[in-house]
JSON list of C-alpha atoms in Angstrom, two decimals:
[
{"chain": "A", "resi": 1, "resn": "UNK", "atom": "CA", "xyz": [6.12, 62.40, 78.54]},
{"chain": "A", "resi": 2, "resn": "UNK", "atom": "CA", "xyz": [7.74, 65.30, 76.74]},
{"chain": "A", "resi": 3, "resn": "UNK", "atom": "CA", "xyz": [5.46, 68.36, 76.54]},
{"chain": "A", "resi": 4, "resn": "UNK", "atom": "CA", "xyz": [6.01, 68.52, 72.78]},
{"chain": "A", "resi": 5, "resn": "UNK", "atom": "CA", "xyz": [5.71, 64.81, 72.00]},
{"chain": "A", "resi": 6, "resn": "UNK", "atom": "CA", "xyz": [3.54, 64.32, 68.90]},
{"chain": "A", "resi": 7, "resn": "UNK", "atom": "CA", "xyz": [0.91, 67.02, 69.23]},
{"chain": "A", "resi": 8, "resn": "UNK", "atom": "CA", "xyz": [-2.23, 67.10, 67.10]},
{"chain": "A", "resi": 9, "resn": "UNK", "atom": "CA", "xyz": [-4.14, 70.37, 66.97]},
{"chain": "A", "resi": 10, "resn": "UNK", "atom": "CA", "xyz": [-7.91, 70.29, 66.61]},
{"chain": "A", "resi": 11, "resn": "UNK", "atom": "CA", "xyz": [-9.20, 73.53, 65.07]},
{"chain": "A", "resi": 12, "resn": "UNK", "atom": "CA", "xyz": [-12.92, 73.98, 65.70]},
{"chain": "A", "resi": 13, "resn": "UNK", "atom": "CA", "xyz": [-14.39, 75.98, 62.81]},
{"chain": "A", "resi": 14, "resn": "UNK", "atom": "CA", "xyz": [-17.88, 74.58, 62.46]},
{"chain": "A", "resi": 15, "resn": "UNK", "atom": "CA", "xyz": [-19.98, 77.16, 64.33]},
{"chain": "A", "resi": 16, "resn": "UNK", "atom": "CA", "xyz": [-22.63, 79.40, 62.81]},
{"chain": "A", "resi": 17, "resn": "UNK", "atom": "CA", "xyz": [-21.45, 82.63, 64.46]},
{"chain": "A", "resi": 18, "resn": "UNK", "atom": "CA", "xyz": [-24.94, 84.12, 64.53]},
{"chain": "A", "resi": 19, "resn": "UNK", "atom": "CA", "xyz": [-24.11, 86.93, 66.97]},
{"chain": "A", "resi": 20, "resn": "UNK", "atom": "CA", "xyz": [-21.76, 88.54, 64.46]},
{"chain": "A", "resi": 21, "resn": "UNK", "atom": "CA", "xyz": [-24.83, 89.23, 62.35]},
{"chain": "A", "resi": 22, "resn": "UNK", "atom": "CA", "xyz": [-23.24, 88.52, 58.97]},
{"chain": "A", "resi": 23, "resn": "UNK", "atom": "CA", "xyz": [-25.50, 85.73, 57.78]},
{"chain": "A", "resi": 24, "resn": "UNK", "atom": "CA", "xyz": [-22.38, 83.64, 57.13]},
{"chain": "A", "resi": 25, "resn": "UNK", "atom": "CA", "xyz": [-20.21, 81.56, 59.49]},
{"chain": "A", "resi": 26, "resn": "UNK", "atom": "CA", "xyz": [-18.00, 84.08, 61.26]},
{"chain": "A", "resi": 27, "resn": "UNK", "atom": "CA", "xyz": [-14.90, 81.89, 60.91]},
{"chain": "A", "resi": 28, "resn": "UNK", "atom": "CA", "xyz": [-15.10, 82.44, 57.13]},
{"chain": "A", "resi": 29, "resn": "UNK", "atom": "CA", "xyz": [-15.58, 86.22, 57.27]},
{"chain": "A", "resi": 30, "resn": "UNK", "atom": "CA", "xyz": [-12.75, 88.30, 55.80]},
{"chain": "A", "resi": 31, "resn": "UNK", "atom": "CA", "xyz": [-10.14, 89.48, 58.28]},
{"chain": "A", "resi": 32, "resn": "UNK", "atom": "CA", "xyz": [-7.18, 91.44, 56.93]},
{"chain": "A", "resi": 33, "resn": "UNK", "atom": "CA", "xyz": [-7.92, 90.13, 53.45]},
{"chain": "A", "resi": 34, "resn": "UNK", "atom": "CA", "xyz": [-8.24, 86.45, 54.38]},
{"chain": "A", "resi": 35, "resn": "UNK", "atom": "CA", "xyz": [-10.94, 84.22, 55.87]},
{"chain": "A", "resi": 36, "resn": "UNK", "atom": "CA", "xyz": [-10.69, 84.46, 59.64]},
{"chain": "A", "resi": 37, "resn": "UNK", "atom": "CA", "xyz": [-10.00, 80.73, 60.04]},
{"chain": "A", "resi": 38, "resn": "UNK", "atom": "CA", "xyz": [-6.78, 81.07, 58.06]},
{"chain": "A", "resi": 39, "resn": "UNK", "atom": "CA", "xyz": [-5.09, 83.22, 60.71]},
{"chain": "A", "resi": 40, "resn": "UNK", "atom": "CA", "xyz": [-5.17, 80.61, 63.50]},
{"chain": "A", "resi": 41, "resn": "UNK", "atom": "CA", "xyz": [-4.58, 77.80, 61.00]},
{"chain": "A", "resi": 42, "resn": "UNK", "atom": "CA", "xyz": [-1.39, 79.48, 59.80]},
{"chain": "A", "resi": 43, "resn": "UNK", "atom": "CA", "xyz": [-0.10, 79.90, 63.37]},
{"chain": "A", "resi": 44, "resn": "UNK", "atom": "CA", "xyz": [-0.77, 76.26, 64.22]},
{"chain": "A", "resi": 45, "resn": "UNK", "atom": "CA", "xyz": [0.82, 75.08, 60.97]},
{"chain": "A", "resi": 46, "resn": "UNK", "atom": "CA", "xyz": [3.95, 77.14, 61.68]},
{"chain": "A", "resi": 47, "resn": "UNK", "atom": "CA", "xyz": [4.40, 75.80, 65.23]},
{"chain": "A", "resi": 48, "resn": "UNK", "atom": "CA", "xyz": [7.27, 73.24, 65.24]},
{"chain": "A", "resi": 49, "resn": "UNK", "atom": "CA", "xyz": [5.65, 71.28, 68.08]},
{"chain": "A", "resi": 50, "resn": "UNK", "atom": "CA", "xyz": [2.41, 70.70, 66.18]},
{"chain": "A", "resi": 51, "resn": "UNK", "atom": "CA", "xyz": [2.74, 67.58, 64.06]},
{"chain": "A", "resi": 52, "resn": "UNK", "atom": "CA", "xyz": [-0.74, 67.46, 62.52]},
{"chain": "A", "resi": 53, "resn": "UNK", "atom": "CA", "xyz": [-4.01, 69.39, 62.40]},
{"chain": "A", "resi": 54, "resn": "UNK", "atom": "CA", "xyz": [-7.62, 68.21, 62.26]},
{"chain": "A", "resi": 55, "resn": "UNK", "atom": "CA", "xyz": [-10.21, 70.83, 61.31]},
{"chain": "A", "resi": 56, "resn": "UNK", "atom": "CA", "xyz": [-13.90, 70.61, 62.17]},
{"chain": "A", "resi": 57, "resn": "UNK", "atom": "CA", "xyz": [-15.92, 72.49, 59.53]},
{"chain": "A", "resi": 58, "resn": "UNK", "atom": "CA", "xyz": [-19.57, 72.96, 58.56]},
{"chain": "A", "resi": 59, "resn": "UNK", "atom": "CA", "xyz": [-21.16, 69.99, 56.83]},
{"chain": "A", "resi": 60, "resn": "UNK", "atom": "CA", "xyz": [-21.84, 72.10, 53.71]},
{"chain": "A", "resi": 61, "resn": "UNK", "atom": "CA", "xyz": [-18.46, 72.02, 52.01]},
{"chain": "A", "resi": 62, "resn": "UNK", "atom": "CA", "xyz": [-19.46, 74.53, 49.35]},
{"chain": "A", "resi": 63, "resn": "UNK", "atom": "CA", "xyz": [-18.65, 77.35, 51.75]},
{"chain": "A", "resi": 64, "resn": "UNK", "atom": "CA", "xyz": [-15.22, 76.16, 52.79]},
{"chain": "A", "resi": 65, "resn": "UNK", "atom": "CA", "xyz": [-12.48, 78.70, 51.98]},
{"chain": "A", "resi": 66, "resn": "UNK", "atom": "CA", "xyz": [-10.15, 77.56, 49.23]},
{"chain": "A", "resi": 67, "resn": "UNK", "atom": "CA", "xyz": [-7.32, 79.25, 51.12]},
{"chain": "A", "resi": 68, "resn": "UNK", "atom": "CA", "xyz": [-7.24, 76.27, 53.50]},
{"chain": "A", "resi": 69, "resn": "UNK", "atom": "CA", "xyz": [-5.64, 74.16, 50.81]},
{"chain": "A", "resi": 70, "resn": "UNK", "atom": "CA", "xyz": [-1.89, 73.87, 50.91]},
{"chain": "A", "resi": 71, "resn": "UNK", "atom": "CA", "xyz": [-1.27, 73.72, 54.66]},
{"chain": "A", "resi": 72, "resn": "UNK", "atom": "CA", "xyz": [1.09, 70.78, 55.00]},
{"chain": "A", "resi": 73, "resn": "UNK", "atom": "CA", "xyz": [0.08, 69.69, 58.51]},
{"chain": "A", "resi": 74, "resn": "UNK", "atom": "CA", "xyz": [-3.67, 69.39, 57.87]},
{"chain": "A", "resi": 75, "resn": "UNK", "atom": "CA", "xyz": [-4.26, 65.65, 58.23]},
{"chain": "A", "resi": 76, "resn": "UNK", "atom": "CA", "xyz": [-8.06, 65.48, 58.12]},
{"chain": "A", "resi": 77, "resn": "UNK", "atom": "CA", "xyz": [-11.32, 67.42, 57.96]},
{"chain": "A", "resi": 78, "resn": "UNK", "atom": "CA", "xyz": [-14.27, 66.51, 60.18]},
{"chain": "A", "resi": 79, "resn": "UNK", "atom": "CA", "xyz": [-17.90, 67.42, 59.60]},
{"chain": "A", "resi": 80, "resn": "UNK", "atom": "CA", "xyz": [-18.95, 69.60, 62.50]},
{"chain": "A", "resi": 81, "resn": "UNK", "atom": "CA", "xyz": [-21.99, 68.87, 64.61]},
{"chain": "A", "resi": 82, "resn": "UNK", "atom": "CA", "xyz": [-24.78, 71.01, 66.08]},
{"chain": "A", "resi": 83, "resn": "UNK", "atom": "CA", "xyz": [-22.69, 71.94, 69.15]},
{"chain": "A", "resi": 84, "resn": "UNK", "atom": "CA", "xyz": [-19.05, 72.65, 69.92]},
{"chain": "A", "resi": 85, "resn": "UNK", "atom": "CA", "xyz": [-18.82, 69.48, 71.98]},
{"chain": "A", "resi": 86, "resn": "UNK", "atom": "CA", "xyz": [-20.28, 67.40, 69.18]},
{"chain": "A", "resi": 87, "resn": "UNK", "atom": "CA", "xyz": [-17.84, 68.89, 66.67]},
{"chain": "A", "resi": 88, "resn": "UNK", "atom": "CA", "xyz": [-14.98, 68.06, 69.03]},
{"chain": "A", "resi": 89, "resn": "UNK", "atom": "CA", "xyz": [-16.13, 64.45, 69.34]},
{"chain": "A", "resi": 90, "resn": "UNK", "atom": "CA", "xyz": [-16.24, 64.09, 65.58]},
{"chain": "A", "resi": 91, "resn": "UNK", "atom": "CA", "xyz": [-12.81, 65.68, 65.17]},
{"chain": "A", "resi": 92, "resn": "UNK", "atom": "CA", "xyz": [-11.26, 63.35, 67.74]},
{"chain": "A", "resi": 93, "resn": "UNK", "atom": "CA", "xyz": [-12.30, 60.39, 65.59]},
{"chain": "A", "resi": 94, "resn": "UNK", "atom": "CA", "xyz": [-9.76, 61.61, 63.00]},
{"chain": "A", "resi": 95, "resn": "UNK", "atom": "CA", "xyz": [-6.75, 61.84, 65.32]},
{"chain": "A", "resi": 96, "resn": "UNK", "atom": "CA", "xyz": [-3.61, 59.99, 64.23]},
{"chain": "A", "resi": 97, "resn": "UNK", "atom": "CA", "xyz": [-3.04, 56.87, 66.31]},
{"chain": "A", "resi": 98, "resn": "UNK", "atom": "CA", "xyz": [0.33, 58.13, 67.55]},
{"chain": "A", "resi": 99, "resn": "UNK", "atom": "CA", "xyz": [-0.94, 61.47, 68.96]},
{"chain": "A", "resi": 100, "resn": "UNK", "atom": "CA", "xyz": [-0.65, 61.43, 72.78]},
{"chain": "A", "resi": 101, "resn": "UNK", "atom": "CA", "xyz": [-1.23, 65.20, 73.16]},
{"chain": "A", "resi": 102, "resn": "UNK", "atom": "CA", "xyz": [-4.20, 67.11, 71.74]},
{"chain": "A", "resi": 103, "resn": "UNK", "atom": "CA", "xyz": [-4.49, 70.87, 71.40]},
{"chain": "A", "resi": 104, "resn": "UNK", "atom": "CA", "xyz": [-8.00, 72.29, 70.94]},
{"chain": "A", "resi": 105, "resn": "UNK", "atom": "CA", "xyz": [-8.48, 75.78, 69.54]},
{"chain": "A", "resi": 106, "resn": "UNK", "atom": "CA", "xyz": [-11.48, 77.82, 68.42]},
{"chain": "A", "resi": 107, "resn": "UNK", "atom": "CA", "xyz": [-11.19, 79.45, 65.00]},
{"chain": "A", "resi": 108, "resn": "UNK", "atom": "CA", "xyz": [-13.13, 82.40, 66.45]},
{"chain": "A", "resi": 109, "resn": "UNK", "atom": "CA", "xyz": [-9.91, 83.39, 68.23]},
{"chain": "A", "resi": 110, "resn": "UNK", "atom": "CA", "xyz": [-7.84, 84.39, 65.17]},
{"chain": "A", "resi": 111, "resn": "UNK", "atom": "CA", "xyz": [-5.10, 86.32, 67.00]},
{"chain": "A", "resi": 112, "resn": "UNK", "atom": "CA", "xyz": [-3.30, 83.25, 68.32]},
{"chain": "A", "resi": 113, "resn": "UNK", "atom": "CA", "xyz": [0.47, 83.65, 68.65]},
{"chain": "A", "resi": 114, "resn": "UNK", "atom": "CA", "xyz": [3.37, 81.24, 68.65]},
{"chain": "A", "resi": 115, "resn": "UNK", "atom": "CA", "xyz": [4.42, 82.64, 72.02]},
{"chain": "A", "resi": 116, "resn": "UNK", "atom": "CA", "xyz": [1.18, 81.51, 73.65]},
{"chain": "A", "resi": 117, "resn": "UNK", "atom": "CA", "xyz": [1.55, 78.06, 72.07]},
{"chain": "A", "resi": 118, "resn": "UNK", "atom": "CA", "xyz": [5.06, 77.73, 73.47]},
{"chain": "A", "resi": 119, "resn": "UNK", "atom": "CA", "xyz": [3.84, 78.77, 76.92]},
{"chain": "A", "resi": 120, "resn": "UNK", "atom": "CA", "xyz": [1.11, 76.12, 76.94]},
{"chain": "A", "resi": 121, "resn": "UNK", "atom": "CA", "xyz": [3.29, 73.32, 75.62]},
{"chain": "A", "resi": 122, "resn": "UNK", "atom": "CA", "xyz": [6.09, 74.16, 78.01]},
{"chain": "A", "resi": 123, "resn": "UNK", "atom": "CA", "xyz": [3.76, 73.90, 81.01]},
{"chain": "A", "resi": 124, "resn": "UNK", "atom": "CA", "xyz": [2.46, 70.40, 80.25]},
{"chain": "A", "resi": 125, "resn": "UNK", "atom": "CA", "xyz": [4.36, 68.13, 82.61]},
{"chain": "A", "resi": 126, "resn": "UNK", "atom": "CA", "xyz": [3.83, 65.18, 84.94]},
{"chain": "A", "resi": 127, "resn": "UNK", "atom": "CA", "xyz": [1.95, 67.35, 87.45]},
{"chain": "A", "resi": 128, "resn": "UNK", "atom": "CA", "xyz": [-1.11, 67.83, 85.23]},
{"chain": "A", "resi": 129, "resn": "UNK", "atom": "CA", "xyz": [-3.33, 66.34, 82.54]},
{"chain": "A", "resi": 130, "resn": "UNK", "atom": "CA", "xyz": [-3.92, 69.59, 80.69]},
{"chain": "A", "resi": 131, "resn": "UNK", "atom": "CA", "xyz": [-3.00, 73.25, 80.42]},
{"chain": "A", "resi": 132, "resn": "UNK", "atom": "CA", "xyz": [-5.24, 76.21, 79.61]},
{"chain": "A", "resi": 133, "resn": "UNK", "atom": "CA", "xyz": [-4.61, 79.94, 79.14]},
{"chain": "A", "resi": 134, "resn": "UNK", "atom": "CA", "xyz": [-6.63, 82.36, 81.26]},
{"chain": "A", "resi": 135, "resn": "UNK", "atom": "CA", "xyz": [-6.70, 85.98, 82.38]},
{"chain": "A", "resi": 136, "resn": "UNK", "atom": "CA", "xyz": [-7.67, 87.12, 85.90]},
{"chain": "A", "resi": 137, "resn": "UNK", "atom": "CA", "xyz": [-10.77, 89.30, 86.14]},
{"chain": "A", "resi": 138, "resn": "UNK", "atom": "CA", "xyz": [-10.12, 92.95, 86.92]},
{"chain": "A", "resi": 139, "resn": "UNK", "atom": "CA", "xyz": [-13.69, 94.28, 86.86]},
{"chain": "A", "resi": 140, "resn": "UNK", "atom": "CA", "xyz": [-16.12, 94.27, 89.76]},
{"chain": "A", "resi": 141, "resn": "UNK", "atom": "CA", "xyz": [-18.53, 91.34, 89.38]},
{"chain": "A", "resi": 142, "resn": "UNK", "atom": "CA", "xyz": [-22.24, 91.61, 90.19]},
{"chain": "A", "resi": 143, "resn": "UNK", "atom": "CA", "xyz": [-25.03, 89.05, 90.16]},
{"chain": "A", "resi": 144, "resn": "UNK", "atom": "CA", "xyz": [-28.05, 90.56, 88.41]},
{"chain": "A", "resi": 145, "resn": "UNK", "atom": "CA", "xyz": [-31.68, 89.45, 88.58]},
{"chain": "A", "resi": 146, "resn": "UNK", "atom": "CA", "xyz": [-33.87, 88.73, 85.56]},
{"chain": "A", "resi": 147, "resn": "UNK", "atom": "CA", "xyz": [-35.42, 92.15, 86.21]},
{"chain": "A", "resi": 148, "resn": "UNK", "atom": "CA", "xyz": [-31.97, 93.74, 85.84]},
{"chain": "A", "resi": 149, "resn": "UNK", "atom": "CA", "xyz": [-31.42, 94.65, 89.48]},
{"chain": "A", "resi": 150, "resn": "UNK", "atom": "CA", "xyz": [-28.19, 94.00, 91.38]},
{"chain": "A", "resi": 151, "resn": "UNK", "atom": "CA", "xyz": [-28.69, 91.18, 93.86]},
{"chain": "A", "resi": 152, "resn": "UNK", "atom": "CA", "xyz": [-25.14, 90.43, 94.98]},
{"chain": "A", "resi": 153, "resn": "UNK", "atom": "CA", "xyz": [-21.50, 91.42, 94.55]},
{"chain": "A", "resi": 154, "resn": "UNK", "atom": "CA", "xyz": [-19.24, 88.45, 93.91]},
{"chain": "A", "resi": 155, "resn": "UNK", "atom": "CA", "xyz": [-15.67, 87.95, 95.00]},
{"chain": "A", "resi": 156, "resn": "UNK", "atom": "CA", "xyz": [-13.49, 88.16, 91.91]},
{"chain": "A", "resi": 157, "resn": "UNK", "atom": "CA", "xyz": [-10.39, 86.78, 93.64]},
{"chain": "A", "resi": 158, "resn": "UNK", "atom": "CA", "xyz": [-9.36, 83.57, 91.95]},
{"chain": "A", "resi": 159, "resn": "UNK", "atom": "CA", "xyz": [-11.80, 84.07, 89.06]},
{"chain": "A", "resi": 160, "resn": "UNK", "atom": "CA", "xyz": [-10.21, 83.89, 85.59]},
{"chain": "A", "resi": 161, "resn": "UNK", "atom": "CA", "xyz": [-11.45, 84.24, 82.01]},
{"chain": "A", "resi": 162, "resn": "UNK", "atom": "CA", "xyz": [-10.52, 81.12, 80.07]},
{"chain": "A", "resi": 163, "resn": "UNK", "atom": "CA", "xyz": [-9.25, 81.10, 76.47]},
{"chain": "A", "resi": 164, "resn": "UNK", "atom": "CA", "xyz": [-8.18, 78.58, 73.88]},
{"chain": "A", "resi": 165, "resn": "UNK", "atom": "CA", "xyz": [-6.06, 76.82, 72.76]},
{"chain": "A", "resi": 166, "resn": "UNK", "atom": "CA", "xyz": [-6.15, 74.24, 75.51]},
{"chain": "A", "resi": 167, "resn": "UNK", "atom": "CA", "xyz": [-3.88, 71.19, 75.55]},
{"chain": "A", "resi": 168, "resn": "UNK", "atom": "CA", "xyz": [-4.52, 67.80, 77.13]},
{"chain": "A", "resi": 169, "resn": "UNK", "atom": "CA", "xyz": [-3.28, 64.26, 77.38]},
{"chain": "A", "resi": 170, "resn": "UNK", "atom": "CA", "xyz": [-5.27, 62.44, 74.75]},
{"chain": "A", "resi": 171, "resn": "UNK", "atom": "CA", "xyz": [-6.47, 59.69, 77.07]},
{"chain": "A", "resi": 172, "resn": "UNK", "atom": "CA", "xyz": [-7.72, 62.22, 79.63]},
{"chain": "A", "resi": 173, "resn": "UNK", "atom": "CA", "xyz": [-9.57, 64.29, 77.02]},
{"chain": "A", "resi": 174, "resn": "UNK", "atom": "CA", "xyz": [-11.25, 61.31, 75.39]},
{"chain": "A", "resi": 175, "resn": "UNK", "atom": "CA", "xyz": [-12.28, 59.87, 78.75]},
{"chain": "A", "resi": 176, "resn": "UNK", "atom": "CA", "xyz": [-13.64, 63.21, 79.99]},
{"chain": "A", "resi": 177, "resn": "UNK", "atom": "CA", "xyz": [-15.58, 63.77, 76.77]},
{"chain": "A", "resi": 178, "resn": "UNK", "atom": "CA", "xyz": [-17.07, 60.28, 76.91]},
{"chain": "A", "resi": 179, "resn": "UNK", "atom": "CA", "xyz": [-18.20, 60.85, 80.49]},
{"chain": "A", "resi": 180, "resn": "UNK", "atom": "CA", "xyz": [-19.72, 64.23, 79.63]},
{"chain": "A", "resi": 181, "resn": "UNK", "atom": "CA", "xyz": [-21.71, 62.75, 76.75]},
{"chain": "A", "resi": 182, "resn": "UNK", "atom": "CA", "xyz": [-22.95, 59.88, 78.91]},
{"chain": "A", "resi": 183, "resn": "UNK", "atom": "CA", "xyz": [-23.99, 62.33, 81.64]},
{"chain": "A", "resi": 184, "resn": "UNK", "atom": "CA", "xyz": [-25.77, 64.65, 79.21]},
{"chain": "A", "resi": 185, "resn": "UNK", "atom": "CA", "xyz": [-23.40, 67.50, 80.02]},
{"chain": "A", "resi": 186, "resn": "UNK", "atom": "CA", "xyz": [-22.82, 70.13, 77.32]},
{"chain": "A", "resi": 187, "resn": "UNK", "atom": "CA", "xyz": [-19.55, 71.77, 78.34]},
{"chain": "A", "resi": 188, "resn": "UNK", "atom": "CA", "xyz": [-18.55, 75.15, 76.90]},
{"chain": "A", "resi": 189, "resn": "UNK", "atom": "CA", "xyz": [-14.87, 74.30, 77.12]},
{"chain": "A", "resi": 190, "resn": "UNK", "atom": "CA", "xyz": [-12.79, 71.15, 77.41]},
{"chain": "A", "resi": 191, "resn": "UNK", "atom": "CA", "xyz": [-11.22, 71.92, 80.77]},
{"chain": "A", "resi": 192, "resn": "UNK", "atom": "CA", "xyz": [-14.64, 71.84, 82.44]},
{"chain": "A", "resi": 193, "resn": "UNK", "atom": "CA", "xyz": [-15.08, 68.24, 81.36]},
{"chain": "A", "resi": 194, "resn": "UNK", "atom": "CA", "xyz": [-11.64, 67.28, 82.64]},
{"chain": "A", "resi": 195, "resn": "UNK", "atom": "CA", "xyz": [-11.99, 68.88, 86.06]},
{"chain": "A", "resi": 196, "resn": "UNK", "atom": "CA", "xyz": [-15.37, 67.20, 86.55]},
{"chain": "A", "resi": 197, "resn": "UNK", "atom": "CA", "xyz": [-13.65, 63.92, 85.77]},
{"chain": "A", "resi": 198, "resn": "UNK", "atom": "CA", "xyz": [-11.04, 64.48, 88.46]},
{"chain": "A", "resi": 199, "resn": "UNK", "atom": "CA", "xyz": [-8.20, 65.40, 86.11]},
{"chain": "A", "resi": 200, "resn": "UNK", "atom": "CA", "xyz": [-5.71, 68.15, 86.97]},
{"chain": "A", "resi": 201, "resn": "UNK", "atom": "CA", "xyz": [-5.69, 71.20, 84.72]},
{"chain": "A", "resi": 202, "resn": "UNK", "atom": "CA", "xyz": [-2.98, 73.83, 85.04]},
{"chain": "A", "resi": 203, "resn": "UNK", "atom": "CA", "xyz": [-3.43, 77.52, 84.14]},
{"chain": "A", "resi": 204, "resn": "UNK", "atom": "CA", "xyz": [-0.90, 79.74, 82.39]},
{"chain": "A", "resi": 205, "resn": "UNK", "atom": "CA", "xyz": [-1.31, 83.48, 81.73]},
{"chain": "A", "resi": 206, "resn": "UNK", "atom": "CA", "xyz": [-3.39, 84.07, 78.62]},
{"chain": "A", "resi": 207, "resn": "UNK", "atom": "CA", "xyz": [-3.01, 86.79, 76.01]},
{"chain": "A", "resi": 208, "resn": "UNK", "atom": "CA", "xyz": [-5.39, 89.79, 76.18]},
{"chain": "A", "resi": 209, "resn": "UNK", "atom": "CA", "xyz": [-5.23, 90.02, 72.37]},
{"chain": "A", "resi": 210, "resn": "UNK", "atom": "CA", "xyz": [-6.36, 86.40, 72.02]},
{"chain": "A", "resi": 211, "resn": "UNK", "atom": "CA", "xyz": [-10.00, 87.43, 72.27]},
{"chain": "A", "resi": 212, "resn": "UNK", "atom": "CA", "xyz": [-13.01, 85.71, 70.78]},
{"chain": "A", "resi": 213, "resn": "UNK", "atom": "CA", "xyz": [-14.65, 87.37, 67.78]},
{"chain": "A", "resi": 214, "resn": "UNK", "atom": "CA", "xyz": [-18.30, 87.35, 68.76]},
{"chain": "A", "resi": 215, "resn": "UNK", "atom": "CA", "xyz": [-19.95, 90.64, 67.76]},
{"chain": "A", "resi": 216, "resn": "UNK", "atom": "CA", "xyz": [-19.64, 92.85, 64.66]},
{"chain": "A", "resi": 217, "resn": "UNK", "atom": "CA", "xyz": [-17.27, 95.33, 66.30]},
{"chain": "A", "resi": 218, "resn": "UNK", "atom": "CA", "xyz": [-14.84, 92.57, 67.21]},
{"chain": "A", "resi": 219, "resn": "UNK", "atom": "CA", "xyz": [-13.77, 92.19, 63.58]},
{"chain": "A", "resi": 220, "resn": "UNK", "atom": "CA", "xyz": [-12.62, 95.81, 63.42]},
{"chain": "A", "resi": 221, "resn": "UNK", "atom": "CA", "xyz": [-10.76, 95.33, 66.69]},
{"chain": "A", "resi": 222, "resn": "UNK", "atom": "CA", "xyz": [-9.02, 92.24, 65.34]},
{"chain": "A", "resi": 223, "resn": "UNK", "atom": "CA", "xyz": [-8.08, 94.13, 62.16]},
{"chain": "A", "resi": 224, "resn": "UNK", "atom": "CA", "xyz": [-6.46, 96.84, 64.30]},
{"chain": "A", "resi": 225, "resn": "UNK", "atom": "CA", "xyz": [-4.46, 94.30, 66.30]},
{"chain": "A", "resi": 226, "resn": "UNK", "atom": "CA", "xyz": [-3.20, 92.58, 63.16]},
{"chain": "A", "resi": 227, "resn": "UNK", "atom": "CA", "xyz": [-2.23, 95.92, 61.66]},
{"chain": "A", "resi": 228, "resn": "UNK", "atom": "CA", "xyz": [-0.25, 96.83, 64.78]},
{"chain": "A", "resi": 229, "resn": "UNK", "atom": "CA", "xyz": [1.68, 93.56, 64.56]},
{"chain": "A", "resi": 230, "resn": "UNK", "atom": "CA", "xyz": [2.87, 94.30, 61.04]},
{"chain": "A", "resi": 231, "resn": "UNK", "atom": "CA", "xyz": [4.06, 97.86, 61.70]},
{"chain": "A", "resi": 232, "resn": "UNK", "atom": "CA", "xyz": [7.78, 97.94, 62.66]},
{"chain": "A", "resi": 233, "resn": "UNK", "atom": "CA", "xyz": [8.85, 100.23, 65.51]},
{"chain": "A", "resi": 234, "resn": "UNK", "atom": "CA", "xyz": [10.14, 103.65, 64.48]},
{"chain": "A", "resi": 235, "resn": "UNK", "atom": "CA", "xyz": [13.73, 103.40, 63.27]},
{"chain": "A", "resi": 236, "resn": "UNK", "atom": "CA", "xyz": [13.93, 99.69, 64.00]},
{"chain": "A", "resi": 237, "resn": "UNK", "atom": "CA", "xyz": [13.13, 96.21, 62.79]},
{"chain": "A", "resi": 238, "resn": "UNK", "atom": "CA", "xyz": [10.24, 93.90, 63.49]}
]
């Protein structure tokens, strides 16, 4: 199968984002003058390999940003569920029948780039059932007790921080999700479900700027990154 053969992107934008402390879903908060969800949506829509997009959004449609209208590749909207996994399951029900590859991305990572998308899609081959971006840990890792005392130092070799988007063969993703639901497993990312199901997941280098907006200060950080991307180098072009 070609790594860019009929790809549908699932954009998960149904979370509450309570840790940001805004009182509103964080994916709808303003970022560089636009709702945060628009930034990753625009990148997915502009990717030539992405044929269609399904967006999981909060059930209350009154809060949906009007800026989402007009993106040509958006094929369907799905009502999100109480958990990420539940929202994913609902979104997968809206996939086009001829979509053998599924890309899953969290709207809380608004700094997605076309370069990272190309890296993921280019790595999907016959040796694996999915590809994820990740970054190796550089910090020392400690296990800490509930009383906040160090109990153990862990080996960080081979430990990576996982990001989205993640891409998978559709059949593998659907099967892994079905098994997880039947087993009562609530996975925090799709690759966990696949590896538990015996599927092979490849890792490619992630992007340090592709961080997850989680706390109030992260919005300012994301604003700074976006601003740096729009400033041309001195005496040169973008």
